[in-house]
PDB file of C-alpha atoms in Angstrom:
ATOM      1  CA  UNK B  49       0.000   0.000   0.000  1.00  0.00           C
ATOM      2  CA  UNK B  50       1.061   3.616  -0.433  1.00  0.00           C
ATOM      3  CA  UNK B  51       2.856   5.237   2.524  1.00  0.00           C
ATOM      4  CA  UNK B  52       3.515   8.887   3.347  1.00  0.00           C
ATOM      5  CA  UNK B  53       6.380   9.169   5.851  1.00  0.00           C
ATOM      6  CA  UNK B  54       7.239  12.189   7.983  1.00  0.00           C
ATOM      7  CA  UNK B  55      10.894  13.229   7.965  1.00  0.00           C
ATOM      8  CA  UNK B  56      12.486  12.696  11.339  1.00  0.00           C
ATOM      9  CA  UNK B  57       9.213  12.108  13.130  1.00  0.00           C
ATOM     10  CA  UNK B  58       8.724   8.429  12.419  1.00  0.00           C
ATOM     11  CA  UNK B  59       5.061   8.968  11.514  1.00  0.00           C
ATOM     12  CA  UNK B  60       3.919   6.736   8.650  1.00  0.00           C
ATOM     13  CA  UNK B  61       0.463   7.216   7.157  1.00  0.00           C
ATOM     14  CA  UNK B  62      -1.158   4.596   4.939  1.00  0.00           C
ATOM     15  CA  UNK B  63      -2.921   6.293   2.054  1.00  0.00           C
ATOM     16  CA  UNK B  64      -6.426   5.509   0.943  1.00  0.00           C
ATOM     17  CA  UNK B  65      -7.307   6.304  -2.673  1.00  0.00           C
ATOM     18  CA  UNK B  66      -8.307   9.839  -1.627  1.00  0.00           C
ATOM     19  CA  UNK B  67      -6.545  11.183   1.468  1.00  0.00           C
ATOM     20  CA  UNK B  68      -7.225  14.625   2.914  1.00  0.00           C
ATOM     21  CA  UNK B  69      -4.163  16.293   4.498  1.00  0.00           C
ATOM     22  CA  UNK B  70      -4.286  19.047   7.115  1.00  0.00           C
ATOM     23  CA  UNK B  71      -4.695  20.004  10.773  1.00  0.00           C
ATOM     24  CA  UNK B  72      -8.404  19.144  11.022  1.00  0.00           C
ATOM     25  CA  UNK B  73      -9.514  16.013  12.860  1.00  0.00           C
ATOM     26  CA  UNK B  74     -11.373  14.925   9.703  1.00  0.00           C
ATOM     27  CA  UNK B  75      -8.100  14.611   7.763  1.00  0.00           C
ATOM     28  CA  UNK B  76      -6.679  11.167   7.018  1.00  0.00           C
ATOM     29  CA  UNK B  77      -3.146  12.609   7.369  1.00  0.00           C
ATOM     30  CA  UNK B  78      -2.973  14.977  10.361  1.00  0.00           C
ATOM     31  CA  UNK B  79      -0.309  17.684  10.044  1.00  0.00           C
ATOM     32  CA  UNK B  80       0.873  19.153  13.335  1.00  0.00           C
ATOM     33  CA  UNK B  81       2.308  22.276  11.703  1.00  0.00           C
ATOM     34  CA  UNK B  82       1.062  25.762  12.649  1.00  0.00           C
ATOM     35  CA  UNK B  83       1.385  26.998   9.045  1.00  0.00           C
ATOM     36  CA  UNK B  84      -0.777  24.183   7.631  1.00  0.00           C
ATOM     37  CA  UNK B  85      -4.437  24.818   6.883  1.00  0.00           C
ATOM     38  CA  UNK B  86      -7.231  22.795   8.466  1.00  0.00           C
ATOM     39  CA  UNK B  87      -7.883  21.088   5.111  1.00  0.00           C
ATOM     40  CA  UNK B  88      -4.683  21.799   3.258  1.00  0.00           C
ATOM     41  CA  UNK B  89      -4.287  19.341   0.356  1.00  0.00           C
ATOM     42  CA  UNK B  90      -5.609  16.111  -1.087  1.00  0.00           C
ATOM     43  CA  UNK B  91      -3.611  13.089  -2.229  1.00  0.00           C
ATOM     44  CA  UNK B  92      -5.379  10.991  -4.866  1.00  0.00           C
ATOM     45  CA  UNK B  93      -4.685   7.907  -6.948  1.00  0.00           C
ATOM     46  CA  UNK B  94      -6.182   7.672 -10.436  1.00  0.00           C
ATOM     47  CA  UNK B  95      -5.230   5.938 -13.689  1.00  0.00           C
ATOM     48  CA  UNK B  96      -2.094   4.388 -12.246  1.00  0.00           C
ATOM     49  CA  UNK B  97      -0.504   7.395 -10.524  1.00  0.00           C
ATOM     50  CA  UNK B  98      -0.606   9.481  -7.342  1.00  0.00           C
ATOM     51  CA  UNK B  99      -1.088  13.236  -7.370  1.00  0.00           C
ATOM     52  CA  UNK B 100      -1.374  16.021  -4.817  1.00  0.00           C
ATOM     53  CA  UNK B 101      -3.753  18.977  -5.091  1.00  0.00           C
ATOM     54  CA  UNK B 102      -3.455  22.123  -3.025  1.00  0.00           C
ATOM     55  CA  UNK B 103      -6.865  23.112  -1.639  1.00  0.00           C
ATOM     56  CA  UNK B 104      -6.280  26.855  -1.733  1.00  0.00           C
ATOM     57  CA  UNK B 105      -4.088  26.813   1.372  1.00  0.00           C
ATOM     58  CA  UNK B 106      -2.741  30.093   2.731  1.00  0.00           C
ATOM     59  CA  UNK B 107       0.888  28.979   3.039  1.00  0.00           C
ATOM     60  CA  UNK B 108       1.156  26.613   0.112  1.00  0.00           C
ATOM     61  CA  UNK B 109       1.860  23.008  -0.786  1.00  0.00           C
ATOM     62  CA  UNK B 110       5.388  22.097  -1.871  1.00  0.00           C
ATOM     63  CA  UNK B 111       6.659  19.219  -4.045  1.00  0.00           C
ATOM     64  CA  UNK B 112      10.424  18.735  -4.003  1.00  0.00           C
ATOM     65  CA  UNK B 113      10.797  22.305  -2.761  1.00  0.00           C
ATOM     66  CA  UNK B 114       8.611  23.885  -5.456  1.00  0.00           C
ATOM     67  CA  UNK B 115       5.425  25.610  -4.347  1.00  0.00           C
ATOM     68  CA  UNK B 116       2.261  24.707  -6.224  1.00  0.00           C
ATOM     69  CA  UNK B 117      -0.103  27.404  -7.410  1.00  0.00           C
ATOM     70  CA  UNK B 118      -3.176  27.618  -5.125  1.00  0.00           C
ATOM     71  CA  UNK B 119      -5.721  24.977  -6.136  1.00  0.00           C
ATOM     72  CA  UNK B 120      -3.374  23.291  -8.623  1.00  0.00           C
ATOM     73  CA  UNK B 121      -2.308  19.622  -8.775  1.00  0.00           C
ATOM     74  CA  UNK B 122       0.987  17.833  -9.411  1.00  0.00           C
ATOM     75  CA  UNK B 123       1.705  14.210 -10.338  1.00  0.00           C
ATOM     76  CA  UNK B 124       3.859  12.353  -7.833  1.00  0.00           C
ATOM     77  CA  UNK B 125       6.410   9.559  -7.944  1.00  0.00           C
ATOM     78  CA  UNK B 126       7.896   7.415  -5.220  1.00  0.00           C
ATOM     79  CA  UNK B 127      10.487   9.317  -3.206  1.00  0.00           C
ATOM     80  CA  UNK B 128       9.019  12.773  -3.857  1.00  0.00           C
ATOM     81  CA  UNK B 129       9.241  15.230  -0.957  1.00  0.00           C
ATOM     82  CA  UNK B 130       6.073  17.056   0.094  1.00  0.00           C
ATOM     83  CA  UNK B 131       5.490  19.874   2.556  1.00  0.00           C
ATOM     84  CA  UNK B 132       2.277  21.496   3.719  1.00  0.00           C
ATOM     85  CA  UNK B 133       2.557  25.107   4.862  1.00  0.00           C
ATOM     86  CA  UNK B 134       6.121  24.886   6.170  1.00  0.00           C
ATOM     87  CA  UNK B 135       8.613  23.952   3.409  1.00  0.00           C
ATOM     88  CA  UNK B 136      11.029  22.645   6.037  1.00  0.00           C
ATOM     89  CA  UNK B 137       8.557  20.142   7.523  1.00  0.00           C
ATOM     90  CA  UNK B 138       8.710  17.530   4.789  1.00  0.00           C
ATOM     91  CA  UNK B 139       7.057  14.211   4.144  1.00  0.00           C
ATOM     92  CA  UNK B 140       8.222  11.549   1.696  1.00  0.00           C
ATOM     93  CA  UNK B 141       6.027   9.450  -0.557  1.00  0.00           C
ATOM     94  CA  UNK B 142       7.917   6.394   0.660  1.00  0.00           C
ATOM     95  CA  UNK B 143       5.737   3.901  -1.194  1.00  0.00           C
ATOM     96  CA  UNK B 144       3.804   4.860  -4.333  1.00  0.00           C
ATOM     97  CA  UNK B 145       2.007   1.523  -4.699  1.00  0.00           C
ATOM     98  CA  UNK B 146      -1.643   1.536  -5.761  1.00  0.00           C
ATOM     99  CA  UNK B 147      -4.090   1.914  -2.880  1.00  0.00           C
ATOM    100  CA  UNK B 148      -5.885  -1.061  -1.366  1.00  0.00           C
ATOM    101  CA  UNK B 149      -9.452  -1.068  -0.037  1.00  0.00           C
ATOM    102  CA  UNK B 150      -9.542   0.389   3.471  1.00  0.00           C
ATOM    103  CA  UNK B 151     -12.034   1.182   6.212  1.00  0.00           C
ATOM    104  CA  UNK B 152     -11.855   3.693   9.042  1.00  0.00           C
ATOM    105  CA  UNK B 153     -13.363   2.549  12.342  1.00  0.00           C
ATOM    106  CA  UNK B 154     -15.402   5.492  13.535  1.00  0.00           C
ATOM    107  CA  UNK B 155     -15.068   4.746  17.253  1.00  0.00           C
ATOM    108  CA  UNK B 156     -11.325   5.411  17.347  1.00  0.00           C
ATOM    109  CA  UNK B 157     -10.334   6.508  13.825  1.00  0.00           C
ATOM    110  CA  UNK B 158      -8.222   3.390  13.219  1.00  0.00           C
ATOM    111  CA  UNK B 159      -7.559   2.724   9.532  1.00  0.00           C
ATOM    112  CA  UNK B 160      -7.900  -0.935   8.539  1.00  0.00           C
ATOM    113  CA  UNK B 161      -6.140  -1.881   5.315  1.00  0.00           C
ATOM    114  CA  UNK B 162      -7.003  -4.730   2.989  1.00  0.00           C
ATOM    115  CA  UNK B 163      -4.710  -7.549   1.966  1.00  0.00           C
ATOM    116  CA  UNK B 164      -4.382  -6.830  -1.724  1.00  0.00           C
ATOM    117  CA  UNK B 165      -7.908  -6.481  -3.100  1.00  0.00           C
ATOM    118  CA  UNK B 166      -9.545  -8.162  -0.073  1.00  0.00           C
ATOM    119  CA  UNK B 167     -10.701  -6.278   3.020  1.00  0.00           C
ATOM    120  CA  UNK B 168     -11.978  -8.287   5.989  1.00  0.00           C
ATOM    121  CA  UNK B 169     -14.108  -6.469   8.549  1.00  0.00           C
ATOM    122  CA  UNK B 170     -13.750  -6.172  11.466  1.00  0.00           C
ATOM    123  CA  UNK B 171     -10.862  -8.663  10.999  1.00  0.00           C
ATOM    124  CA  UNK B 172      -9.906 -11.855   9.186  1.00  0.00           C
ATOM    125  CA  UNK B 173     -10.701 -13.850  12.338  1.00  0.00           C
ATOM    126  CA  UNK B 174     -14.059 -12.162  13.025  1.00  0.00           C
ATOM    127  CA  UNK B 175     -15.298 -11.728   9.486  1.00  0.00           C
ATOM    128  CA  UNK B 176     -18.717 -10.084   9.372  1.00  0.00           C
ATOM    129  CA  UNK B 177     -18.195  -8.444   5.976  1.00  0.00           C
ATOM    130  CA  UNK B 178     -15.692  -8.780   3.155  1.00  0.00           C
ATOM    131  CA  UNK B 179     -14.978  -6.192   0.484  1.00  0.00           C
ATOM    132  CA  UNK B 180     -13.719  -7.756  -2.756  1.00  0.00           C
ATOM    133  CA  UNK B 181     -12.654  -6.435  -6.139  1.00  0.00           C
ATOM    134  CA  UNK B 182     -14.980  -7.178  -9.048  1.00  0.00           C
ATOM    135  CA  UNK B 183     -14.577  -6.901 -12.809  1.00  0.00           C
ATOM    136  CA  UNK B 184     -13.567  -3.454 -14.017  1.00  0.00           C
ATOM    137  CA  UNK B 185     -11.972  -2.468 -10.717  1.00  0.00           C
ATOM    138  CA  UNK B 186     -15.241  -1.830  -8.890  1.00  0.00           C
ATOM    139  CA  UNK B 187     -15.880  -3.411  -5.485  1.00  0.00           C
ATOM    140  CA  UNK B 188     -18.501  -5.623  -3.900  1.00  0.00           C
ATOM    141  CA  UNK B 189     -19.304  -6.052  -0.233  1.00  0.00           C
ATOM    142  CA  UNK B 190     -20.307  -9.507   0.959  1.00  0.00           C
ATOM    143  CA  UNK B 191     -22.438  -9.334   4.065  1.00  0.00           C
ATOM    144  CA  UNK B 192     -25.099 -11.612   5.572  1.00  0.00           C
ATOM    145  CA  UNK B 193     -24.348 -14.219   2.913  1.00  0.00           C
ATOM    146  CA  UNK B 194     -25.170 -11.878   0.019  1.00  0.00           C
ATOM    147  CA  UNK B 195     -23.198  -9.659  -2.333  1.00  0.00           C
ATOM    148  CA  UNK B 196     -23.907  -6.078  -3.435  1.00  0.00           C
ATOM    149  CA  UNK B 197     -21.971  -3.136  -4.878  1.00  0.00           C
ATOM    150  CA  UNK B 198     -19.749  -1.303  -2.398  1.00  0.00           C
ATOM    151  CA  UNK B 199     -19.354   2.471  -2.568  1.00  0.00           C
ATOM    152  CA  UNK B 200     -16.497   4.730  -1.562  1.00  0.00           C
ATOM    153  CA  UNK B 201     -17.457   6.630   1.590  1.00  0.00           C
ATOM    154  CA  UNK B 202     -20.364   4.416   2.635  1.00  0.00           C
ATOM    155  CA  UNK B 203     -20.685   3.390   6.283  1.00  0.00           C
ATOM    156  CA  UNK B 204     -21.093  -0.254   7.304  1.00  0.00           C
ATOM    157  CA  UNK B 205     -22.608  -1.136  10.675  1.00  0.00           C
ATOM    158  CA  UNK B 206     -21.060  -4.391  11.903  1.00  0.00           C
ATOM    159  CA  UNK B 207     -21.632  -5.830  15.344  1.00  0.00           C
ATOM    160  CA  UNK B 208     -22.119  -2.483  17.046  1.00  0.00           C
ATOM    161  CA  UNK B 209     -19.174  -0.832  15.248  1.00  0.00           C
ATOM    162  CA  UNK B 210     -19.317   1.548  12.289  1.00  0.00           C
ATOM    163  CA  UNK B 211     -16.757   1.579   9.466  1.00  0.00           C
ATOM    164  CA  UNK B 212     -16.377   4.067   6.603  1.00  0.00           C
ATOM    165  CA  UNK B 213     -15.152   2.485   3.369  1.00  0.00           C
ATOM    166  CA  UNK B 214     -12.297   4.054   1.391  1.00  0.00           C
ATOM    167  CA  UNK B 215     -12.146   2.335  -1.997  1.00  0.00           C
ATOM    168  CA  UNK B 216      -9.781   2.802  -4.936  1.00  0.00           C
ATOM    169  CA  UNK B 217     -11.212   4.500  -8.005  1.00  0.00           C
ATOM    170  CA  UNK B 218     -11.827   2.055 -10.870  1.00  0.00           C
ATOM    171  CA  UNK B 219      -9.219   2.514 -13.624  1.00  0.00           C
ATOM    172  CA  UNK B 220     -10.079   3.867 -17.045  1.00  0.00           C
ATOM    173  CA  UNK B 221     -11.211   1.121 -19.391  1.00  0.00           C
ATOM    174  CA  UNK B 222      -8.393  -0.535 -21.343  1.00  0.00           C
ATOM    175  CA  UNK B 223      -8.020  -3.411 -23.732  1.00  0.00           C
ATOM    176  CA  UNK B 224      -4.980  -4.866 -22.009  1.00  0.00           C
ATOM    177  CA  UNK B 225      -4.534  -8.578 -22.591  1.00  0.00           C
ATOM    178  CA  UNK B 226      -2.552  -8.748 -19.360  1.00  0.00           C
ATOM    179  CA  UNK B 227      -5.741  -8.030 -17.439  1.00  0.00           C
ATOM    180  CA  UNK B 228      -7.014 -11.469 -18.447  1.00  0.00           C
ATOM    181  CA  UNK B 229      -3.913 -13.458 -17.515  1.00  0.00           C
ATOM    182  CA  UNK B 230      -4.405 -15.761 -14.541  1.00  0.00           C
ATOM    183  CA  UNK B 231      -8.141 -15.234 -14.209  1.00  0.00           C
ATOM    184  CA  UNK B 232     -10.204 -17.914 -12.499  1.00  0.00           C
ATOM    185  CA  UNK B 233     -12.124 -18.822 -15.665  1.00  0.00           C
ATOM    186  CA  UNK B 234      -8.790 -19.610 -17.324  1.00  0.00           C
ATOM    187  CA  UNK B 235      -7.439 -21.549 -14.353  1.00  0.00           C
ATOM    188  CA  UNK B 236      -7.670 -25.237 -13.506  1.00  0.00           C
ATOM    189  CA  UNK B 237      -8.080 -26.339  -9.906  1.00  0.00           C
ATOM    190  CA  UNK B 238      -6.825 -29.893  -9.379  1.00  0.00           C
ATOM    191  CA  UNK B 239      -7.623 -31.543  -6.037  1.00  0.00           C
ATOM    192  CA  UNK B 240      -5.911 -34.632  -4.616  1.00  0.00           C
ATOM    193  CA  UNK B 241      -7.827 -36.019  -1.669  1.00  0.00           C
ATOM    194  CA  UNK B 242      -6.673 -38.510   0.948  1.00  0.00           C
ATOM    195  CA  UNK B 243      -8.791 -41.620   1.505  1.00  0.00           C
ATOM    196  CA  UNK B 244     -10.049 -40.338   4.859  1.00  0.00           C
ATOM    197  CA  UNK B 245     -10.525 -36.827   3.348  1.00  0.00           C
ATOM    198  CA  UNK B 246      -8.438 -35.352   6.135  1.00  0.00           C
ATOM    199  CA  UNK B 247      -5.932 -33.922   3.626  1.00  0.00           C
ATOM    200  CA  UNK B 248      -6.705 -31.980   0.431  1.00  0.00           C
ATOM    201  CA  UNK B 249      -3.811 -30.925  -1.802  1.00  0.00           C
ATOM    202  CA  UNK B 250      -4.588 -28.283  -4.402  1.00  0.00           C
ATOM    203  CA  UNK B 251      -2.760 -27.473  -7.645  1.00  0.00           C
ATOM    204  CA  UNK B 252      -3.535 -24.195  -9.395  1.00  0.00           C
ATOM    205  CA  UNK B 253      -2.705 -24.269 -13.130  1.00  0.00           C
ATOM    206  CA  UNK B 254      -2.975 -21.562 -15.758  1.00  0.00           C
ATOM    207  CA  UNK B 255      -0.924 -19.810 -18.407  1.00  0.00           C
ATOM    208  CA  UNK B 256       1.532 -22.701 -18.578  1.00  0.00           C
ATOM    209  CA  UNK B 257       2.342 -22.512 -14.867  1.00  0.00           C
ATOM    210  CA  UNK B 258       1.285 -24.849 -12.075  1.00  0.00           C
ATOM    211  CA  UNK B 259       1.600 -24.203  -8.361  1.00  0.00           C
ATOM    212  CA  UNK B 260       1.052 -26.947  -5.796  1.00  0.00           C
ATOM    213  CA  UNK B 261      -0.498 -25.678  -2.576  1.00  0.00           C
ATOM    214  CA  UNK B 262       0.075 -27.855   0.494  1.00  0.00           C
ATOM    215  CA  UNK B 263      -2.965 -29.250   2.309  1.00  0.00           C
ATOM    216  CA  UNK B 264      -4.933 -26.653   4.263  1.00  0.00           C
ATOM    217  CA  UNK B 265      -8.174 -27.037   6.185  1.00  0.00           C
ATOM    218  CA  UNK B 266      -9.972 -24.491   3.973  1.00  0.00           C
ATOM    219  CA  UNK B 267      -9.283 -26.608   0.884  1.00  0.00           C
ATOM    220  CA  UNK B 268     -12.034 -28.980   1.982  1.00  0.00           C
ATOM    221  CA  UNK B 269     -14.600 -26.205   1.753  1.00  0.00           C
ATOM    222  CA  UNK B 270     -13.429 -25.452  -1.804  1.00  0.00           C
ATOM    223  CA  UNK B 271     -13.496 -29.169  -2.620  1.00  0.00           C
ATOM    224  CA  UNK B 272     -17.107 -29.383  -1.423  1.00  0.00           C
ATOM    225  CA  UNK B 273     -18.096 -26.563  -3.778  1.00  0.00           C
ATOM    226  CA  UNK B 274     -16.114 -28.151  -6.622  1.00  0.00           C
ATOM    227  CA  UNK B 275     -18.002 -31.410  -6.149  1.00  0.00           C
ATOM    228  CA  UNK B 276     -21.324 -29.566  -6.287  1.00  0.00           C
ATOM    229  CA  UNK B 277     -20.417 -27.853  -9.560  1.00  0.00           C
ATOM    230  CA  UNK B 278     -19.099 -31.051 -11.155  1.00  0.00           C
ATOM    231  CA  UNK B 279     -22.211 -32.933 -10.035  1.00  0.00           C
ATOM    232  CA  UNK B 280     -24.462 -30.374 -11.760  1.00  0.00           C
ATOM    233  CA  UNK B 281     -22.283 -30.406 -14.881  1.00  0.00           C
ATOM    234  CA  UNK B 282     -22.314 -34.194 -15.134  1.00  0.00           C
ATOM    235  CA  UNK B 283     -26.081 -34.333 -14.616  1.00  0.00           C
ATOM    236  CA  UNK B 284     -26.457 -32.276 -17.791  1.00  0.00           C
ATOM    237  CA  UNK B 285     -29.761 -30.700 -16.796  1.00  0.00           C
ATOM    238  CA  UNK B 286     -28.407 -27.218 -16.010  1.00  0.00           C
ATOM    239  CA  UNK B 287     -26.523 -24.697 -18.121  1.00  0.00           C
ATOM    240  CA  UNK B 288     -23.168 -23.284 -16.887  1.00  0.00           C
ATOM    241  CA  UNK B 289     -24.692 -20.158 -15.253  1.00  0.00           C
ATOM    242  CA  UNK B 290     -26.893 -22.356 -13.030  1.00  0.00           C
ATOM    243  CA  UNK B 291     -24.384 -25.018 -12.031  1.00  0.00           C
ATOM    244  CA  UNK B 292     -22.817 -25.465  -8.632  1.00  0.00           C
ATOM    245  CA  UNK B 293     -24.788 -22.994  -6.527  1.00  0.00           C
ATOM    246  CA  UNK B 294     -25.097 -23.995  -2.866  1.00  0.00           C
ATOM    247  CA  UNK B 295     -27.048 -22.173  -0.172  1.00  0.00           C
ATOM    248  CA  UNK B 296     -24.880 -20.824   2.651  1.00  0.00           C
ATOM    249  CA  UNK B 297     -26.943 -22.574   5.310  1.00  0.00           C
ATOM    250  CA  UNK B 298     -26.674 -25.903   3.475  1.00  0.00           C
ATOM    251  CA  UNK B 299     -22.920 -25.534   3.072  1.00  0.00           C
ATOM    252  CA  UNK B 300     -22.529 -24.742   6.776  1.00  0.00           C
ATOM    253  CA  UNK B 301     -24.414 -27.955   7.635  1.00  0.00           C
ATOM    254  CA  UNK B 302     -22.317 -29.984   5.192  1.00  0.00           C
ATOM    255  CA  UNK B 303     -19.104 -28.659   6.743  1.00  0.00           C
ATOM    256  CA  UNK B 304     -20.355 -28.620  10.358  1.00  0.00           C
ATOM    257  CA  UNK B 305     -19.415 -24.989  10.883  1.00  0.00           C
ATOM    258  CA  UNK B 306     -21.167 -21.694  11.548  1.00  0.00           C
ATOM    259  CA  UNK B 307     -21.386 -18.887   9.023  1.00  0.00           C
ATOM    260  CA  UNK B 308     -18.611 -16.822  10.605  1.00  0.00           C
ATOM    261  CA  UNK B 309     -16.219 -19.764  10.306  1.00  0.00           C
ATOM    262  CA  UNK B 310     -17.321 -20.290   6.697  1.00  0.00           C
ATOM    263  CA  UNK B 311     -16.598 -16.634   5.898  1.00  0.00           C
ATOM    264  CA  UNK B 312     -13.110 -16.999   7.377  1.00  0.00           C
ATOM    265  CA  UNK B 313     -12.521 -20.114   5.227  1.00  0.00           C
ATOM    266  CA  UNK B 314     -13.625 -18.240   2.102  1.00  0.00           C
ATOM    267  CA  UNK B 315     -11.308 -15.350   2.942  1.00  0.00           C
ATOM    268  CA  UNK B 316      -8.353 -17.694   3.424  1.00  0.00           C
ATOM    269  CA  UNK B 317      -8.988 -19.432   0.098  1.00  0.00           C
ATOM    270  CA  UNK B 318      -9.040 -16.080  -1.676  1.00  0.00           C
ATOM    271  CA  UNK B 319      -5.879 -14.929   0.084  1.00  0.00           C
ATOM    272  CA  UNK B 320      -4.107 -18.117  -0.935  1.00  0.00           C
ATOM    273  CA  UNK B 321      -5.225 -17.779  -4.558  1.00  0.00           C
ATOM    274  CA  UNK B 322      -4.026 -14.186  -4.645  1.00  0.00           C
ATOM    275  CA  UNK B 323      -0.616 -15.272  -3.328  1.00  0.00           C
ATOM    276  CA  UNK B 324      -0.556 -17.959  -6.041  1.00  0.00           C
ATOM    277  CA  UNK B 325      -0.782 -15.208  -8.670  1.00  0.00           C
ATOM    278  CA  UNK B 326      -4.456 -15.491  -9.558  1.00  0.00           C
ATOM    279  CA  UNK B 327      -5.841 -12.204 -10.877  1.00  0.00           C
ATOM    280  CA  UNK B 328      -9.202 -11.204  -9.357  1.00  0.00           C
ATOM    281  CA  UNK B 329      -8.709 -13.919  -6.733  1.00  0.00           C
ATOM    282  CA  UNK B 330     -12.051 -13.127  -5.088  1.00  0.00           C
ATOM    283  CA  UNK B 331     -13.755 -14.743  -8.091  1.00  0.00           C
ATOM    284  CA  UNK B 332     -12.625 -18.197  -6.954  1.00  0.00           C
ATOM    285  CA  UNK B 333     -15.767 -18.053  -4.785  1.00  0.00           C
ATOM    286  CA  UNK B 334     -18.789 -16.440  -6.416  1.00  0.00           C
ATOM    287  CA  UNK B 335     -21.821 -15.166  -4.509  1.00  0.00           C
ATOM    288  CA  UNK B 336     -25.256 -14.560  -5.980  1.00  0.00           C
ATOM    289  CA  UNK B 337     -26.493 -11.071  -5.219  1.00  0.00           C
ATOM    290  CA  UNK B 338     -30.126 -12.092  -5.009  1.00  0.00           C
ATOM    291  CA  UNK B 339     -29.822 -15.050  -2.644  1.00  0.00           C
ATOM    292  CA  UNK B 340     -27.596 -16.598  -0.013  1.00  0.00           C
ATOM    293  CA  UNK B 341     -25.873 -18.896  -2.510  1.00  0.00           C
ATOM    294  CA  UNK B 342     -22.273 -19.374  -3.536  1.00  0.00           C
ATOM    295  CA  UNK B 343     -20.168 -21.604  -5.776  1.00  0.00           C
ATOM    296  CA  UNK B 344     -16.632 -22.192  -7.015  1.00  0.00           C
ATOM    297  CA  UNK B 345     -15.939 -19.820  -9.899  1.00  0.00           C
ATOM    298  CA  UNK B 346     -14.703 -22.282 -12.540  1.00  0.00           C
ATOM    299  CA  UNK B 347     -15.616 -25.636 -14.079  1.00  0.00           C
ATOM    300  CA  UNK B 348     -11.992 -26.454 -14.838  1.00  0.00           C
ATOM    301  CA  UNK B 349     -11.980 -28.848 -11.917  1.00  0.00           C
ATOM    302  CA  UNK B 350     -10.264 -32.204 -11.451  1.00  0.00           C
ATOM    303  CA  UNK B 351     -10.618 -34.381  -8.342  1.00  0.00           C
ATOM    304  CA  UNK B 352      -8.386 -37.442  -7.869  1.00  0.00           C
ATOM    305  CA  UNK B 353      -7.451 -39.634  -4.877  1.00  0.00           C
ATOM    306  CA  UNK B 354      -4.185 -39.018  -3.125  1.00  0.00           C
ATOM    307  CA  UNK B 355      -1.844 -42.028  -3.381  1.00  0.00           C
ATOM    308  CA  UNK B 356      -1.806 -44.230  -0.307  1.00  0.00           C
ATOM    309  CA  UNK B 357       1.236 -44.009   1.957  1.00  0.00           C
ATOM    310  CA  UNK B 358       4.178 -45.842   0.439  1.00  0.00           C
ATOM    311  CA  UNK B 359       2.700 -45.784  -3.080  1.00  0.00           C
ATOM    312  CA  UNK B 360       4.281 -43.552  -5.743  1.00  0.00           C
ATOM    313  CA  UNK B 361       2.307 -40.667  -7.232  1.00  0.00           C
TER     314      UNK B 361
END
């Protein structure tokens, strides 16, 4: 994630896609400088680059020592030096990475950052809502077993706590073939299952590469969804859009777990797929917006038994 670092002060501020800078308590980056305005400048990320805009401040915004004209903007690169009001009190854009989805907890102002394109709220271990990236760079929020569009600045009420979402701006439309590399619909998931089904090894293949993922407990949940989709495909009575959907309550009964545990398992699968290089990793588990149903996001599925101990693969 992008980081703005104060010179000499040790303060490091994670940057949401739009970050207000100034002395006011509403600012994402608080500046304890007498010459800074209450709402001094705005840092924004759009179309692959960061920029800073002066908000008509009295004492100016500086980039690498040069003062911006009031109300004007300047593109930024990693390592650029910024100052707000006092040209000697500098900050460095220490990391110019694209922003990740974030949420600010309203009770204490804490900023919670996503892991890549996944944001678990309130946490990955107490997952009441998950914000995931969709096609085109927009975001969905999964809550109460359903999926709906998520909006920058909206407030989610979760278990007595309120969180304001800070979401990256979708990029301008492109026709980049690289956007399609490693997508779930072009990826094969190959499961090897032990006889007692205590161990599930998963191989993710696509684009000529294959990555073997060691057995994890959440693989069994993914295996269960894979079996449901293959069963519908083999029955031949349903078209691809209708295959493999399982109600959340039914899946919880099948796996002997509650919905919170299921949400954690889904999050861990997506995290693992993202680490394996899968683009749009959230799509490995699809949710229907109109009902509490989900499924594995591909029919490129193979399930085979794991060789018995002492027998070669």
